[in-house]
CSV table of C-alpha atoms in Angstrom, one decimal:
chain,number,residue,atom,x,y,z
A,29,UNK,CA,265.2,56.1,264.3
A,30,UNK,CA,261.5,55.3,264.8
A,31,UNK,CA,259.3,54.8,267.9
A,32,UNK,CA,257.0,52.2,269.4
A,33,UNK,CA,253.9,54.1,270.5
A,34,UNK,CA,251.2,52.5,272.7
A,35,UNK,CA,247.9,54.4,273.4
A,36,UNK,CA,245.3,54.2,276.0
A,37,UNK,CA,241.8,54.1,274.5
A,38,UNK,CA,239.0,55.8,276.5
A,39,UNK,CA,239.7,59.5,277.0
A,40,UNK,CA,242.8,59.3,274.8
A,41,UNK,CA,241.8,58.1,271.3
A,42,UNK,CA,238.0,58.2,271.8
A,43,UNK,CA,235.5,60.1,273.9
A,44,UNK,CA,233.4,57.2,275.2
A,45,UNK,CA,232.0,58.5,278.5
A,46,UNK,CA,228.5,58.9,277.2
A,47,UNK,CA,228.2,55.2,276.3
A,48,UNK,CA,230.0,54.0,279.4
A,49,UNK,CA,227.6,56.1,281.5
A,50,UNK,CA,224.6,54.9,279.6
A,51,UNK,CA,225.6,51.2,280.3
A,52,UNK,CA,226.0,51.9,284.0
A,53,UNK,CA,222.8,53.8,284.2
A,54,UNK,CA,220.9,51.0,282.4
A,55,UNK,CA,222.2,48.6,285.0
A,56,UNK,CA,221.1,50.9,287.8
A,57,UNK,CA,217.6,51.2,286.2
A,58,UNK,CA,217.4,47.4,286.1
A,59,UNK,CA,218.0,47.4,289.8
A,60,UNK,CA,215.4,50.1,290.5
A,61,UNK,CA,218.0,52.8,291.3
A,62,UNK,CA,218.0,56.3,289.9
A,63,UNK,CA,220.5,57.2,287.2
A,64,UNK,CA,223.7,59.1,287.8
A,65,UNK,CA,225.0,62.2,285.9
A,66,UNK,CA,227.7,61.4,283.3
A,67,UNK,CA,230.0,63.6,285.3
A,68,UNK,CA,229.6,61.4,288.4
A,69,UNK,CA,230.3,58.2,286.5
A,70,UNK,CA,233.2,59.9,284.8
A,71,UNK,CA,234.9,60.1,288.2
A,72,UNK,CA,234.7,56.3,288.4
A,73,UNK,CA,236.4,55.6,285.0
A,74,UNK,CA,240.1,54.5,284.7
A,75,UNK,CA,240.7,51.2,286.4
A,76,UNK,CA,238.5,48.9,284.2
A,77,UNK,CA,234.9,48.0,284.1
A,78,UNK,CA,234.8,45.9,287.3
A,79,UNK,CA,236.2,48.8,289.3
A,80,UNK,CA,233.8,51.2,287.7
A,81,UNK,CA,230.9,49.0,288.7
A,82,UNK,CA,232.3,48.6,292.2
A,83,UNK,CA,232.5,52.4,292.6
A,84,UNK,CA,229.0,52.9,291.2
A,85,UNK,CA,227.6,50.3,293.6
A,86,UNK,CA,229.4,51.9,296.6
A,87,UNK,CA,228.1,55.3,295.6
A,88,UNK,CA,224.5,53.9,295.4
A,89,UNK,CA,224.7,51.8,298.5
A,90,UNK,CA,224.2,48.5,296.7
A,91,UNK,CA,225.1,45.1,298.1
A,92,UNK,CA,228.7,44.3,297.2
A,93,UNK,CA,227.9,40.5,297.0
A,94,UNK,CA,226.2,41.3,293.6
A,95,UNK,CA,229.3,42.8,292.1
A,96,UNK,CA,230.1,40.0,289.6
A,97,UNK,CA,226.5,39.8,288.3
A,98,UNK,CA,226.1,43.6,288.0
A,99,UNK,CA,229.5,43.9,286.2
A,100,UNK,CA,228.4,41.3,283.7
A,101,UNK,CA,225.0,43.1,283.3
A,102,UNK,CA,226.8,46.4,282.7
A,103,UNK,CA,229.1,44.8,280.2
A,104,UNK,CA,226.1,43.4,278.3
A,105,UNK,CA,224.5,46.8,278.2
A,106,UNK,CA,227.8,48.4,277.1
A,107,UNK,CA,228.3,45.8,274.3
A,108,UNK,CA,224.8,46.6,273.0
A,109,UNK,CA,225.6,50.3,272.5
A,110,UNK,CA,229.3,50.7,272.7
A,111,UNK,CA,229.4,53.1,269.7
A,112,UNK,CA,226.1,54.8,270.0
A,113,UNK,CA,227.6,58.1,271.1
A,114,UNK,CA,231.4,57.4,271.2
A,115,UNK,CA,233.5,59.7,268.9
A,116,UNK,CA,237.1,59.9,267.8
A,117,UNK,CA,238.9,62.9,269.3
A,118,UNK,CA,239.8,65.7,266.8
A,119,UNK,CA,243.2,65.2,265.2
A,120,UNK,CA,243.5,61.5,266.1
A,121,UNK,CA,243.2,60.1,262.5
A,122,UNK,CA,245.6,62.7,261.2
A,123,UNK,CA,248.1,61.9,263.9
A,124,UNK,CA,247.9,58.1,263.4
A,125,UNK,CA,248.4,58.6,259.6
A,126,UNK,CA,251.5,60.7,260.2
A,127,UNK,CA,252.9,58.3,262.9
A,128,UNK,CA,252.5,55.4,260.5
A,129,UNK,CA,254.3,57.4,257.7
A,130,UNK,CA,257.1,58.0,260.2
A,131,UNK,CA,257.4,54.2,260.6
A,132,UNK,CA,256.1,54.0,264.1
A,133,UNK,CA,254.7,50.8,265.4
A,134,UNK,CA,251.3,51.5,267.1
A,135,UNK,CA,249.4,49.6,269.8
A,136,UNK,CA,246.6,50.0,272.3
A,137,UNK,CA,246.8,49.2,276.1
A,138,UNK,CA,243.5,49.7,277.8
A,139,UNK,CA,241.7,48.6,280.9
A,140,UNK,CA,238.5,48.1,278.8
A,141,UNK,CA,237.9,44.4,278.1
A,142,UNK,CA,239.6,43.4,274.9
A,143,UNK,CA,236.5,42.4,272.9
A,144,UNK,CA,234.6,45.7,273.3
A,145,UNK,CA,237.9,47.6,272.8
A,146,UNK,CA,238.4,46.0,269.5
A,147,UNK,CA,234.8,46.5,268.6
A,148,UNK,CA,235.0,50.2,269.3
A,149,UNK,CA,238.2,50.6,267.4
A,150,UNK,CA,236.7,48.7,264.4
A,151,UNK,CA,233.5,50.6,264.3
A,152,UNK,CA,235.3,53.9,264.4
A,153,UNK,CA,237.8,52.8,261.7
A,154,UNK,CA,240.8,52.9,264.0
A,155,UNK,CA,241.6,49.2,264.3
A,156,UNK,CA,243.8,49.0,261.1
A,157,UNK,CA,246.3,51.4,262.6
A,158,UNK,CA,247.2,49.1,265.5
A,159,UNK,CA,249.3,46.0,265.4
A,160,UNK,CA,248.2,44.9,268.8
A,161,UNK,CA,245.4,45.6,271.3
A,162,UNK,CA,245.7,44.6,274.9
A,163,UNK,CA,242.6,44.9,277.0
A,164,UNK,CA,242.0,44.7,280.7
A,165,UNK,CA,241.2,41.0,280.5
A,166,UNK,CA,244.0,40.1,278.0
A,167,UNK,CA,246.4,39.3,280.9
A,168,UNK,CA,245.9,38.5,284.6
A,169,UNK,CA,246.9,42.1,285.4
A,170,UNK,CA,246.0,45.5,284.1
A,171,UNK,CA,247.2,49.1,284.4
A,172,UNK,CA,248.7,50.6,286.5
A,173,UNK,CA,250.7,47.4,286.7
A,174,UNK,CA,253.5,48.0,284.2
A,175,UNK,CA,253.4,44.4,283.1
A,176,UNK,CA,250.3,45.2,281.1
A,177,UNK,CA,252.2,48.0,279.2
A,178,UNK,CA,255.4,45.9,278.9
A,179,UNK,CA,253.4,43.1,277.2
A,180,UNK,CA,251.8,45.6,274.8
A,181,UNK,CA,255.2,46.9,273.8
A,182,UNK,CA,256.6,43.4,273.4
A,183,UNK,CA,253.8,42.4,271.1
A,184,UNK,CA,254.6,45.1,268.6
A,185,UNK,CA,256.7,44.1,265.6
A,186,UNK,CA,259.3,46.8,265.9
A,187,UNK,CA,262.1,48.1,268.1
A,188,UNK,CA,262.9,51.7,269.1
A,189,UNK,CA,262.1,54.1,271.9
A,190,UNK,CA,258.9,53.2,273.7
A,191,UNK,CA,256.3,55.9,274.4
A,192,UNK,CA,253.0,55.6,276.2
A,193,UNK,CA,250.1,58.0,275.4
A,194,UNK,CA,247.2,58.4,277.8
A,195,UNK,CA,244.9,60.8,279.7
A,196,UNK,CA,244.5,59.7,283.3
A,197,UNK,CA,246.2,59.3,286.6
A,198,UNK,CA,246.2,55.5,286.0
A,199,UNK,CA,248.1,56.0,282.7
A,200,UNK,CA,250.6,58.4,284.3
A,201,UNK,CA,251.3,55.9,287.1
A,202,UNK,CA,251.7,53.1,284.6
A,203,UNK,CA,254.2,55.0,282.5
A,204,UNK,CA,256.1,56.1,285.6
A,205,UNK,CA,256.3,52.6,286.9
A,206,UNK,CA,257.4,51.3,283.4
A,207,UNK,CA,260.0,54.1,283.2
A,208,UNK,CA,258.9,55.2,279.7
A,209,UNK,CA,258.1,58.6,278.3
A,210,UNK,CA,254.5,59.6,278.8
A,211,UNK,CA,252.5,61.9,276.6
A,212,UNK,CA,249.5,63.3,278.4
A,213,UNK,CA,246.3,64.2,276.6
A,214,UNK,CA,244.9,67.2,278.6
A,215,UNK,CA,241.2,66.8,277.5
A,216,UNK,CA,240.5,63.3,278.6
A,217,UNK,CA,239.2,61.9,281.8
A,218,UNK,CA,241.9,63.0,284.3
A,219,UNK,CA,240.8,64.2,287.7
A,220,UNK,CA,244.0,66.0,288.7
A,221,UNK,CA,245.6,69.2,287.3
A,222,UNK,CA,248.1,68.5,284.5
A,223,UNK,CA,250.9,70.0,286.6
A,224,UNK,CA,250.2,67.4,289.4
A,225,UNK,CA,250.6,64.4,287.0
A,226,UNK,CA,254.0,63.0,286.1
A,227,UNK,CA,254.4,63.3,282.3
A,228,UNK,CA,257.1,64.0,279.7
A,229,UNK,CA,255.0,66.3,277.5
A,230,UNK,CA,251.3,67.2,277.3
A,231,UNK,CA,249.0,68.2,274.4
A,232,UNK,CA,245.5,69.5,273.9
A,233,UNK,CA,245.0,68.5,270.3
A,234,UNK,CA,245.9,65.1,269.0
A,235,UNK,CA,247.2,66.6,265.7
A,236,UNK,CA,250.2,67.7,267.8
A,237,UNK,CA,251.2,64.2,268.7
A,238,UNK,CA,253.7,63.4,265.8
A,239,UNK,CA,255.7,66.5,266.7
A,240,UNK,CA,255.9,65.4,270.3
A,241,UNK,CA,257.0,61.9,269.2
A,242,UNK,CA,259.7,63.5,267.0
A,243,UNK,CA,260.9,65.5,270.0
A,244,UNK,CA,261.3,62.4,272.1
A,245,UNK,CA,263.1,60.7,269.3
A,246,UNK,CA,265.5,63.6,268.9
A,247,UNK,CA,266.2,63.6,272.7
A,248,UNK,CA,266.8,59.9,272.6
A,249,UNK,CA,269.2,60.3,269.6
A,250,UNK,CA,271.2,62.9,271.5
A,251,UNK,CA,271.5,60.6,274.5
A,252,UNK,CA,272.6,57.6,272.5
């Protein structure tokens, strides 16, 4: 038995907060506003770029009528420097290698727009591991709507127990609504304590992922 494993991107596979914050702060500078600390912008991450920009604008008291324009401006800044400071979390490459050796089908389901998501994955040498990448603009919906995750699973060329891997409250809610096992990365961008988030298993180093997937497969085999 093998598994179909879909990953969130930001805060799960890669630490991208510095580049996301840089893009938001460049947008603020363009509008004559002071920049925000990365930690503040980090609290706005999780529901896609439009929602992040909306939260930044509310925080800074900006006119909401400009949301569409400022979202596009932030995306332009982000696309220009999406991999300047973004790094792959320790253990991710080893985990992906081992999961592939196990025969797992791998995909990405992120609220980041698909084009920059693919760019980041490509630049960081991760894209070849994944058979599908669903971004926040791939469909008319996005996480935590389970339809986003369902479509990601369906696009993968394999069958088997479905597992979602993520780091945030949005990811936890998505997995819960989709009724699939959820592996929670403890060092991502979550805002709540691990104990307060619904999850099947959690991990603090991505090298541990294959063992957790095997545990879920063993549990599924026992229940079959």
